[in-house]
Coordinates of N, CA and C and ligand atoms in Angstrom, one line a residue:
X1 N -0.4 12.3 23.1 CA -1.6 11.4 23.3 C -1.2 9.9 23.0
X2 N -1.4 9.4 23.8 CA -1.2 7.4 23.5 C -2.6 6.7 23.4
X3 N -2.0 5.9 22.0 CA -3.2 5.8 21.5 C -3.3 4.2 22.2
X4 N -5.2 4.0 22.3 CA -5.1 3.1 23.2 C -6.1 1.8 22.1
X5 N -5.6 0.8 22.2 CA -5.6 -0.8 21.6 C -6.2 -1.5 22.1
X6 N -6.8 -2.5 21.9 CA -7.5 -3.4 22.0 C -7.0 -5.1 21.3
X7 N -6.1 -5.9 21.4 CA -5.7 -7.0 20.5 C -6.8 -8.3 20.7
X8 N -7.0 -9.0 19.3 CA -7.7 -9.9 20.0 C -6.6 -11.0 19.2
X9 N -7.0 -12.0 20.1 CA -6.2 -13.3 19.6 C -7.1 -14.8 19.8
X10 N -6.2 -15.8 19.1 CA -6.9 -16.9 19.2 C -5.8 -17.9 19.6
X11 N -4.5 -17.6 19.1 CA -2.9 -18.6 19.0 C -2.2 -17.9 19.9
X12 N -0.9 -18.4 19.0 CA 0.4 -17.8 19.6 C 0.8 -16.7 20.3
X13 N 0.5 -15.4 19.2 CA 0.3 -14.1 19.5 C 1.6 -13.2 19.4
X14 N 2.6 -14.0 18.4 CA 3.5 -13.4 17.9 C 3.3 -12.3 17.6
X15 N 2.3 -12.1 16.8 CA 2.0 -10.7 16.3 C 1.7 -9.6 18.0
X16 N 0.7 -10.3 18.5 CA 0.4 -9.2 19.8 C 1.6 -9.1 20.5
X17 N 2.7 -10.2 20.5 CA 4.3 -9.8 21.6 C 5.0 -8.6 20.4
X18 N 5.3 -8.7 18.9 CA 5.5 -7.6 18.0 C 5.1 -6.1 18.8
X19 N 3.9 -6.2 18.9 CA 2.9 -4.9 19.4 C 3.2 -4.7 20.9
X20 N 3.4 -5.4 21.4 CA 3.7 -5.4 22.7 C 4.6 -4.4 23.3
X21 N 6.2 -5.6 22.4 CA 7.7 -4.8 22.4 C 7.8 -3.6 22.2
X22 N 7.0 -3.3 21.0 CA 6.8 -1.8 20.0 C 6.5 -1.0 21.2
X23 N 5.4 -1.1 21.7 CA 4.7 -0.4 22.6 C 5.9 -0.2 23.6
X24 N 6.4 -1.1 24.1 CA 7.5 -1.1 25.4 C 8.9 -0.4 24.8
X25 N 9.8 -0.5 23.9 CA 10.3 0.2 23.3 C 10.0 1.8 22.8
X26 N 8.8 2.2 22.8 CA 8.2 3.7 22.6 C 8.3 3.5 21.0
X27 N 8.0 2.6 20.1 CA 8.2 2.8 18.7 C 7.1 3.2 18.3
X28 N 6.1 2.8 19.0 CA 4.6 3.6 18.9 C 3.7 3.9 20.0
X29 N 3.5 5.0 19.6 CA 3.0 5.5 21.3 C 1.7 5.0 21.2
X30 N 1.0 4.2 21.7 CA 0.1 2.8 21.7 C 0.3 2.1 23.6
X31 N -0.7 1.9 23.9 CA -0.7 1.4 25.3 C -1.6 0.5 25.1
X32 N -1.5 -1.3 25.0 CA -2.7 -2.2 24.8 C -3.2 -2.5 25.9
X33 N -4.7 -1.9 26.3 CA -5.3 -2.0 27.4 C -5.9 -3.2 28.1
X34 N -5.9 -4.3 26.6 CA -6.3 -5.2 26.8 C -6.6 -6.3 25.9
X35 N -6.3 -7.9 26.3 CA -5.7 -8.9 24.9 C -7.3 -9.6 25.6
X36 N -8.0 -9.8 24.2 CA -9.3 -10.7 24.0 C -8.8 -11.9 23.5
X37 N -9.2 -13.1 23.7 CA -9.2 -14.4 23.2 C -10.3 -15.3 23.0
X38 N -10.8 -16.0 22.2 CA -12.1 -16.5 22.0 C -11.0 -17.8 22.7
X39 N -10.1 -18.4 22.7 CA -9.6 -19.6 23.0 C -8.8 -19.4 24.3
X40 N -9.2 -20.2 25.6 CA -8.9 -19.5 27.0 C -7.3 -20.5 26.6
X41 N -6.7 -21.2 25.9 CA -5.8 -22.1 25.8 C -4.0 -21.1 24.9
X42 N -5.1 -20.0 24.4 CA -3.9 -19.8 23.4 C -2.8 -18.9 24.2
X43 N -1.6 -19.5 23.6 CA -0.3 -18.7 24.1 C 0.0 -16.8 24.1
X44 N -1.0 -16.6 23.3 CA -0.9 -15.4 23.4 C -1.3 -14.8 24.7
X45 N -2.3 -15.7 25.4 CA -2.7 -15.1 26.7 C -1.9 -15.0 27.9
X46 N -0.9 -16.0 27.9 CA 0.9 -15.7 29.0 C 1.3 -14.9 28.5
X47 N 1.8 -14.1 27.0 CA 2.6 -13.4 26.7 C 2.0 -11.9 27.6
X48 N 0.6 -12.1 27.5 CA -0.1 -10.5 27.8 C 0.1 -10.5 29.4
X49 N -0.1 -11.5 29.6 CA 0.2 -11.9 31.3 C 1.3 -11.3 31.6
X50 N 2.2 -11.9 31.1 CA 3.9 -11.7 31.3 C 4.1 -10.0 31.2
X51 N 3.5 -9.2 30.2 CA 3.6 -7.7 30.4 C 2.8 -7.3 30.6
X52 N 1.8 -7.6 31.6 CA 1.0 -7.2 32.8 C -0.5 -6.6 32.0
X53 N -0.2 -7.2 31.0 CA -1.3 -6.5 30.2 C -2.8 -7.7 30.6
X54 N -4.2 -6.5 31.2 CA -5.2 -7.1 31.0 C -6.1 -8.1 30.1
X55 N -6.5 -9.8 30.7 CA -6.5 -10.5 29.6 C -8.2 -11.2 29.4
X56 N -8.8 -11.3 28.7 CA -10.5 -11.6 28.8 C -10.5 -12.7 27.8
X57 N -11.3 -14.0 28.5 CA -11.6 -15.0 27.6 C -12.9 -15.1 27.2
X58 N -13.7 -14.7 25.8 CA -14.5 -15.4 25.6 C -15.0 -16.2 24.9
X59 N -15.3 -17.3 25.3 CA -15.2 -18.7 24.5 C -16.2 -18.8 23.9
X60 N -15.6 -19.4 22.4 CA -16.7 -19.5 21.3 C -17.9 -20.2 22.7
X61 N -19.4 -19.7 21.8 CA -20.3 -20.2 22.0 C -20.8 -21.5 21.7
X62 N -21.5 -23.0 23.0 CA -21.5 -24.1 22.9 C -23.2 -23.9 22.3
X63 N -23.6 -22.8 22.6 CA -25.0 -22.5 22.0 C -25.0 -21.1 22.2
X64 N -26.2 -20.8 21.2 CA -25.5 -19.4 21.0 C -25.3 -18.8 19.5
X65 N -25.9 -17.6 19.0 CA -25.6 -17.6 17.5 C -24.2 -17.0 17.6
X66 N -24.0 -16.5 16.4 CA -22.8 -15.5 16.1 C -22.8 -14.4 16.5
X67 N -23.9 -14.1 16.2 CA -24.2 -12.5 15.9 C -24.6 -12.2 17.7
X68 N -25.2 -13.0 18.8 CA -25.1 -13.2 20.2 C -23.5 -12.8 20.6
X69 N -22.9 -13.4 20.0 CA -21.1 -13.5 20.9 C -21.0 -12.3 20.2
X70 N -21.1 -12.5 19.0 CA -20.5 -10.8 18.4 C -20.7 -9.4 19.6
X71 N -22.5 -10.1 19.3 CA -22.4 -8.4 21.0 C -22.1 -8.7 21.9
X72 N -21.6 -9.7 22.4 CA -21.2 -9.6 23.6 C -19.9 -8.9 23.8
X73 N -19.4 -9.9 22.7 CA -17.8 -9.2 22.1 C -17.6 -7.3 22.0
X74 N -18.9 -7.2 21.5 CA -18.7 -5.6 21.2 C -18.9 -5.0 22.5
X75 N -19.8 -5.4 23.5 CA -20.1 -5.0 24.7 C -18.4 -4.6 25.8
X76 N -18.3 -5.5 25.4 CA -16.9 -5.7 25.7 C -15.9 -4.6 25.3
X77 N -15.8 -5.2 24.3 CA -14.4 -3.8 23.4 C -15.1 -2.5 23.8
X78 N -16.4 -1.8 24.4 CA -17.2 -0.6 23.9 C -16.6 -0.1 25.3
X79 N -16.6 -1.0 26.3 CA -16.4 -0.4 27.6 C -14.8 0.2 28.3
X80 N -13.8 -0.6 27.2 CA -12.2 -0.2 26.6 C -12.5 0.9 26.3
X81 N -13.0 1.0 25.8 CA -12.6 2.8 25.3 C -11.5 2.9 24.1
X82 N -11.5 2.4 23.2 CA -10.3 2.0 22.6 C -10.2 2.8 21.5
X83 N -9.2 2.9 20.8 CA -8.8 3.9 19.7 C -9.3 2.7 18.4
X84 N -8.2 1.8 19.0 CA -8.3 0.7 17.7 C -8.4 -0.8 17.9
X85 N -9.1 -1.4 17.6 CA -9.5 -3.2 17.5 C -8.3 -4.0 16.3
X86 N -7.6 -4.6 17.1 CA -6.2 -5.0 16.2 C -6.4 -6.5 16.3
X87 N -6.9 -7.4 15.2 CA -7.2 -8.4 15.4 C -5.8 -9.1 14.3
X88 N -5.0 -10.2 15.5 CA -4.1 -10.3 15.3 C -3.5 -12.1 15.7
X89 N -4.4 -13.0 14.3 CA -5.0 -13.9 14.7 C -5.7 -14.4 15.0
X90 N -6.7 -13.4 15.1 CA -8.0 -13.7 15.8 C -8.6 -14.6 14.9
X91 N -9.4 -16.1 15.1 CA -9.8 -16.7 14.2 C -11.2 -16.7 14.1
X92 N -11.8 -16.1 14.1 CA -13.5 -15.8 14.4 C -13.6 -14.7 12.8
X93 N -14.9 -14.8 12.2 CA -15.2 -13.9 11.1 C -15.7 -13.2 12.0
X94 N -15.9 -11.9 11.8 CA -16.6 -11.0 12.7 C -17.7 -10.5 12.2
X95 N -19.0 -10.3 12.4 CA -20.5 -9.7 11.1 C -20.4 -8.5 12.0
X96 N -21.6 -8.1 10.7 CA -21.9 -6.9 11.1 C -22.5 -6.6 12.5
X97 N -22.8 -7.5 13.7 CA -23.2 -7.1 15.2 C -22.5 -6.7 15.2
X98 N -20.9 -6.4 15.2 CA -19.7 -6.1 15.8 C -19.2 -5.0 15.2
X99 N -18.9 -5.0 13.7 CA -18.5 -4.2 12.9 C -18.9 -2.9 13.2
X100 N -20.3 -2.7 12.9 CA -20.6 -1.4 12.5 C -20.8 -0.7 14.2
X101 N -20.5 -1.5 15.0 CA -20.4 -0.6 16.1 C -18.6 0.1 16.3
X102 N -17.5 -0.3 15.2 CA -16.5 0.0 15.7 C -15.6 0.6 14.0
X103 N -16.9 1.5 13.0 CA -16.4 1.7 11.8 C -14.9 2.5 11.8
X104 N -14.4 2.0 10.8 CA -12.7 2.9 11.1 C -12.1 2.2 11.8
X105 N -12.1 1.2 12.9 CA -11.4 1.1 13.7 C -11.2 -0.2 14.2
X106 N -11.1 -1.3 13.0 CA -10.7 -3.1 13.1 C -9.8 -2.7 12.2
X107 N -8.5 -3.3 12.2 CA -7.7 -3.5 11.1 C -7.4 -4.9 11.6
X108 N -6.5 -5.7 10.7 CA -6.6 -6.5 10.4 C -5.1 -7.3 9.9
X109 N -4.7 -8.5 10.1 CA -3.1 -8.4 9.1 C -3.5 -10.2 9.1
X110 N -2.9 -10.6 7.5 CA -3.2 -11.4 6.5 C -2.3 -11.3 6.4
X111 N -1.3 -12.9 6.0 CA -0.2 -13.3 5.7 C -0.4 -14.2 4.2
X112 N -0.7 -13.3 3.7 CA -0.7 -13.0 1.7 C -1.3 -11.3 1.1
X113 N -0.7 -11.2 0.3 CA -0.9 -10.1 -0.2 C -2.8 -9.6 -0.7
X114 N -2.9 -8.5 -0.9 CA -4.3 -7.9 -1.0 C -5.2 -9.1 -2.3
X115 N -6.3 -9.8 -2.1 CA -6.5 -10.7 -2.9 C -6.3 -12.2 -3.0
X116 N -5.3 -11.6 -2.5 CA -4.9 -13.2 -3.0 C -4.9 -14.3 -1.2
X117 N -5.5 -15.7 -1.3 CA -5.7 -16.5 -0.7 C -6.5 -16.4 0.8
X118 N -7.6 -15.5 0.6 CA -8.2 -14.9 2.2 C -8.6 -16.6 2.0
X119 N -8.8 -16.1 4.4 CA -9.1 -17.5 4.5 C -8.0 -18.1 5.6
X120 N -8.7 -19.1 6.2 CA -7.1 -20.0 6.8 C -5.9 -20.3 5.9
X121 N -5.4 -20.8 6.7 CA -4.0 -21.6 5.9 C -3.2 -20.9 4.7
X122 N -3.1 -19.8 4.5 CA -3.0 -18.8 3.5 C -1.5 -18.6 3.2
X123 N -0.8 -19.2 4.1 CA 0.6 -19.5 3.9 C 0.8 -20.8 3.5
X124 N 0.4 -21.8 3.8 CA 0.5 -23.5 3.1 C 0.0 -22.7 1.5
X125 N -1.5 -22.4 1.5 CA -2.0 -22.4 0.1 C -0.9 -21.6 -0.9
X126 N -0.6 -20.5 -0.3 CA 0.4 -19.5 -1.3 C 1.8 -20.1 -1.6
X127 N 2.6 -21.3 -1.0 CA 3.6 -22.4 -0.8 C 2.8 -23.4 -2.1
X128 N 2.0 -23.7 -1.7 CA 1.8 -24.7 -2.7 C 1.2 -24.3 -4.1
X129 N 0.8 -23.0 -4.1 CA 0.9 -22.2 -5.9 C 1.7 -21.8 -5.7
X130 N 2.8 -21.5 -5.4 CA 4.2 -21.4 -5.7 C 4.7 -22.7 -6.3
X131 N 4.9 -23.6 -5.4 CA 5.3 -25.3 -6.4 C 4.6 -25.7 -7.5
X132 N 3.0 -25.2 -7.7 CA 2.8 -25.4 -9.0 C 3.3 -24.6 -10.4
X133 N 3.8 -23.7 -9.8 CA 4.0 -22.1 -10.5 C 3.2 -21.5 -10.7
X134 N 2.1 -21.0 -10.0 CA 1.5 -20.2 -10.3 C 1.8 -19.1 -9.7
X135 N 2.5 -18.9 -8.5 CA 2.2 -17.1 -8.4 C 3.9 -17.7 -8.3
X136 N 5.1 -16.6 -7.9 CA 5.7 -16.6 -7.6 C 6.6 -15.5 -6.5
X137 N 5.6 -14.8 -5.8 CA 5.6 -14.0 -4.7 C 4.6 -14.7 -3.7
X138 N 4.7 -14.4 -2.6 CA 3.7 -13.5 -1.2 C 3.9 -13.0 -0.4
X139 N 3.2 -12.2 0.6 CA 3.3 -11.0 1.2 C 2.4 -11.1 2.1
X140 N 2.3 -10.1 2.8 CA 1.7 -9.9 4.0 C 0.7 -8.5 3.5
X141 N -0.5 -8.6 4.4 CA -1.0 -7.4 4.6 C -1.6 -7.0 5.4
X142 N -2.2 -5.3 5.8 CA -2.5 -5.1 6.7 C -3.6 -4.4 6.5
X143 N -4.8 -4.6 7.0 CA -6.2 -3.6 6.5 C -7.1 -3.2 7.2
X144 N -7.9 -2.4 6.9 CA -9.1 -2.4 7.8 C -10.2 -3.0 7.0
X145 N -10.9 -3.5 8.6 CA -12.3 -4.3 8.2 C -13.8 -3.6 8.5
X146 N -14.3 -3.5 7.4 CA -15.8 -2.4 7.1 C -16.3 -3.3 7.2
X147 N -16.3 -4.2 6.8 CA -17.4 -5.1 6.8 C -17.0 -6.7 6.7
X148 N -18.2 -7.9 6.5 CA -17.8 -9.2 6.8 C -16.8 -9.7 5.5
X149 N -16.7 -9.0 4.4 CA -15.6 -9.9 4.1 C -14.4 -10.2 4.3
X150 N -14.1 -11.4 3.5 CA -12.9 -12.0 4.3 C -11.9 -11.5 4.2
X151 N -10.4 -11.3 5.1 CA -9.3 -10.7 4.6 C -9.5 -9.8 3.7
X152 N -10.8 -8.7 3.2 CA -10.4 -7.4 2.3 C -10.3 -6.6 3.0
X153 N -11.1 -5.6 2.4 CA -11.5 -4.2 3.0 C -9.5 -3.4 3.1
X154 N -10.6 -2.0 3.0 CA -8.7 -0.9 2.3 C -7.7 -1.4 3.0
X155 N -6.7 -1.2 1.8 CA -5.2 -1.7 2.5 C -4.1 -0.4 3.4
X156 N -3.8 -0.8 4.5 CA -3.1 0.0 5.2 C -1.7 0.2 4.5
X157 N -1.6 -1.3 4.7 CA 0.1 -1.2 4.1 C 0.0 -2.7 3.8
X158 N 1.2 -3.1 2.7 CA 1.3 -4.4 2.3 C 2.8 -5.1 1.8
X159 N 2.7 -5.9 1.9 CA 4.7 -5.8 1.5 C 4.8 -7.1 0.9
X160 N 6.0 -7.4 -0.3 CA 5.9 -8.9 -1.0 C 7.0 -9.2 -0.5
X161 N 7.3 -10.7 -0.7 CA 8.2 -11.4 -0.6 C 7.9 -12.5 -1.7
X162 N 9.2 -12.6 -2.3 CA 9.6 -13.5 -3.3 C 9.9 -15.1 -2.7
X163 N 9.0 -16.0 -3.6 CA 9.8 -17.7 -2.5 C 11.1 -17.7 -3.0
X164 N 11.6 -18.1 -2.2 CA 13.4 -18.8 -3.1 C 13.0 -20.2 -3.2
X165 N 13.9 -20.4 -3.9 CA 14.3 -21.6 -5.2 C 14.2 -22.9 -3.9
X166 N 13.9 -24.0 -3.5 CA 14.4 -25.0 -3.0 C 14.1 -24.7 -1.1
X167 N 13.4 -23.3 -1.1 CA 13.1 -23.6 0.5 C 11.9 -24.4 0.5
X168 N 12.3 -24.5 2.0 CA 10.9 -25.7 2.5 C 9.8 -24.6 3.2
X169 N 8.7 -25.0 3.5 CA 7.5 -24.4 4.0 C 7.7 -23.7 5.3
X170 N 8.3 -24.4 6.2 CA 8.7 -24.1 7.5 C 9.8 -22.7 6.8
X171 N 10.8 -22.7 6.4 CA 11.7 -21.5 6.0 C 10.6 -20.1 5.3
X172 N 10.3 -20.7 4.4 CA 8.9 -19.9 3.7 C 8.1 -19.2 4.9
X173 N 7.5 -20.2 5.6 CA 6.6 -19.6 6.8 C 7.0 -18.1 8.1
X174 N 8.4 -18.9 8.3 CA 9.1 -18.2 8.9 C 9.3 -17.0 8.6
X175 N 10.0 -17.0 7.4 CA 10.1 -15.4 6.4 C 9.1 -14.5 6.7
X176 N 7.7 -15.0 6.4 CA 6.4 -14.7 6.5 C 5.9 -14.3 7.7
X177 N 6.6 -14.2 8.7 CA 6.3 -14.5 10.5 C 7.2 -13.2 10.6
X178 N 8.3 -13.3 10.2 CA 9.0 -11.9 10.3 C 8.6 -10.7 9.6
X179 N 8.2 -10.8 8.5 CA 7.6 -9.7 7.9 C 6.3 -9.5 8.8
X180 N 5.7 -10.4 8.9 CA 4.6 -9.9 9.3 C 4.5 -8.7 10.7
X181 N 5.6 -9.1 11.5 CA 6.0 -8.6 12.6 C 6.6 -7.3 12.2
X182 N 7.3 -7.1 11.5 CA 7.5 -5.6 11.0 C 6.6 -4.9 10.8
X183 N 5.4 -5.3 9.8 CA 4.6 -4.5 8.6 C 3.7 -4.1 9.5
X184 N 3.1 -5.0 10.8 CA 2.2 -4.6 11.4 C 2.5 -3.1 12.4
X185 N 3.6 -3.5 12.6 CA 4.5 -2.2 13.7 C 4.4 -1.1 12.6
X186 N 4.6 -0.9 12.0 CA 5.0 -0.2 10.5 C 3.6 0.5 10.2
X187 N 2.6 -0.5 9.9 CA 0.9 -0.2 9.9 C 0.7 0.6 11.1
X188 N 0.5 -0.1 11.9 CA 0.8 1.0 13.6 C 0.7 2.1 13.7
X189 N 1.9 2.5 13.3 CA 2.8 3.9 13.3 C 2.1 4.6 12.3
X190 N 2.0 4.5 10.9 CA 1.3 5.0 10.0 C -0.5 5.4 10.5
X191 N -1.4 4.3 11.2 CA -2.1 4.5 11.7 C -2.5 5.3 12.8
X192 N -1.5 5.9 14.1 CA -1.2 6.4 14.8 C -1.3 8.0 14.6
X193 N 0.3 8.0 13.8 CA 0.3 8.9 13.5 C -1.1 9.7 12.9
X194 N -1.5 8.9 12.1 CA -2.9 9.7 11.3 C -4.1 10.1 12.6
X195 N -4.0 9.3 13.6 CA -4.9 9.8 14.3 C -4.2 11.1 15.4
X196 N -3.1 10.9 15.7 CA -2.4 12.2 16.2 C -2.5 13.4 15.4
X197 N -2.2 13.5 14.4 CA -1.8 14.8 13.3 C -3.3 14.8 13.1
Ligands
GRF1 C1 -0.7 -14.8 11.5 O1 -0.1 -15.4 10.4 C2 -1.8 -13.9 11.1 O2 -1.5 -13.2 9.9 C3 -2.9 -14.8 10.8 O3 -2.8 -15.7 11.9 C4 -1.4 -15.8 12.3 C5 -1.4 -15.6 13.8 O4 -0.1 -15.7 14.3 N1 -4.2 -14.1 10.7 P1 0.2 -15.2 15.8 O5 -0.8 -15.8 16.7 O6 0.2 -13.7 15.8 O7 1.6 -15.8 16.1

């Protein structure tokens, strides 16, 4: 059985080309039926292009509540048929219109560890309590989303990384770009598997 995906994005979409490769390589038997974007501009949307994968823009609302786009949004993902909602970059909080139509089945990946720095910019922030000393790790995680809080909800899988002594942010960041790209493949598989067996 191949389990079938749903990615949504807002940027780059490193993480959705990760998912992509995985998928095209057979590292997880996963077929993404189709890449969402609230931002018709973001680069993630050529990459899905480029491997022929189906691409839907819907753009924040110029009027219009949240919880309006939300169902639209859900209307949307409901008609996919999808196993799992892999939001990966996605910069939108999602409420409960959305949520509780797809329980079990948003996960989620956060580039800081469980707790610590939900929210934008969570790689600058975790860089700069590092230079003050206050933490001296970060990490990536991966979870699912029950509900509207930010970056919680149960951890799939999570992984640390230590700063070194004298790197700059961009090196830091980077590190953090590659882990992230593993752990989510890695979540994946783990998630997969559980719904095969
Ligand atoms: C990643 O750091 C992800 O953890 C965060 O937003 C960034 C998206 O990067 N939520 P990309 O678009 O996958 O390259």
């Amino acid at each position: 059985m191949t389990v079938k995906l749903v990615v949504l994005i807002s940027g780059n979409g490193s993480n959705l080309q990760a998912i992509l490769d995985a998928c095209e390589k057979k590292v997880i038997n996963a077929k993404v039926v189709a890449v969402i974007s609230n931002n018709s501009g973001a680069f993630g949307l050529v990459r899905a292009e480029k491997a022929g994968i189906n691409t839907i823009v819907l753009p924040n609302l110029t009027s219009g509540t949240r919880i309006e786009y939300d169902k639209r949004l859900a209307d949307i993902v409901e008609e996919l048929r999808v196993d799992f909602v892999i939001l990966a970059g996605w910069m939108r909080l999602l409420s409960s219109a959305f949520l509780q139509r797809f329980q079990g089945k948003v996960i989620n990946i956060h580039p800081a560890l469980p707790g610590f720095f939900p929210g934008t910019h969570a790689i600058e922030r975790s860089f700069d309590a590092f230079l003050i000393g206050e933490v001296d790790r970060g990490g990536v995680m991966v979870h699912y989303v029950p509900d509207e809080g930010v970056d919680s909800g149960p951890i799939l899988m999570s992984r640390e990384i230590f700063f070194r002594q004298g790197e700059t942010l961009d090196q830091f960041e980077a590190r953090i770009h590659d882990l992230e790209h593993i752990l989510l493949v890695e979540a994946l598989q783990k998630l997969i598997s559980g719904k095969i067996n």
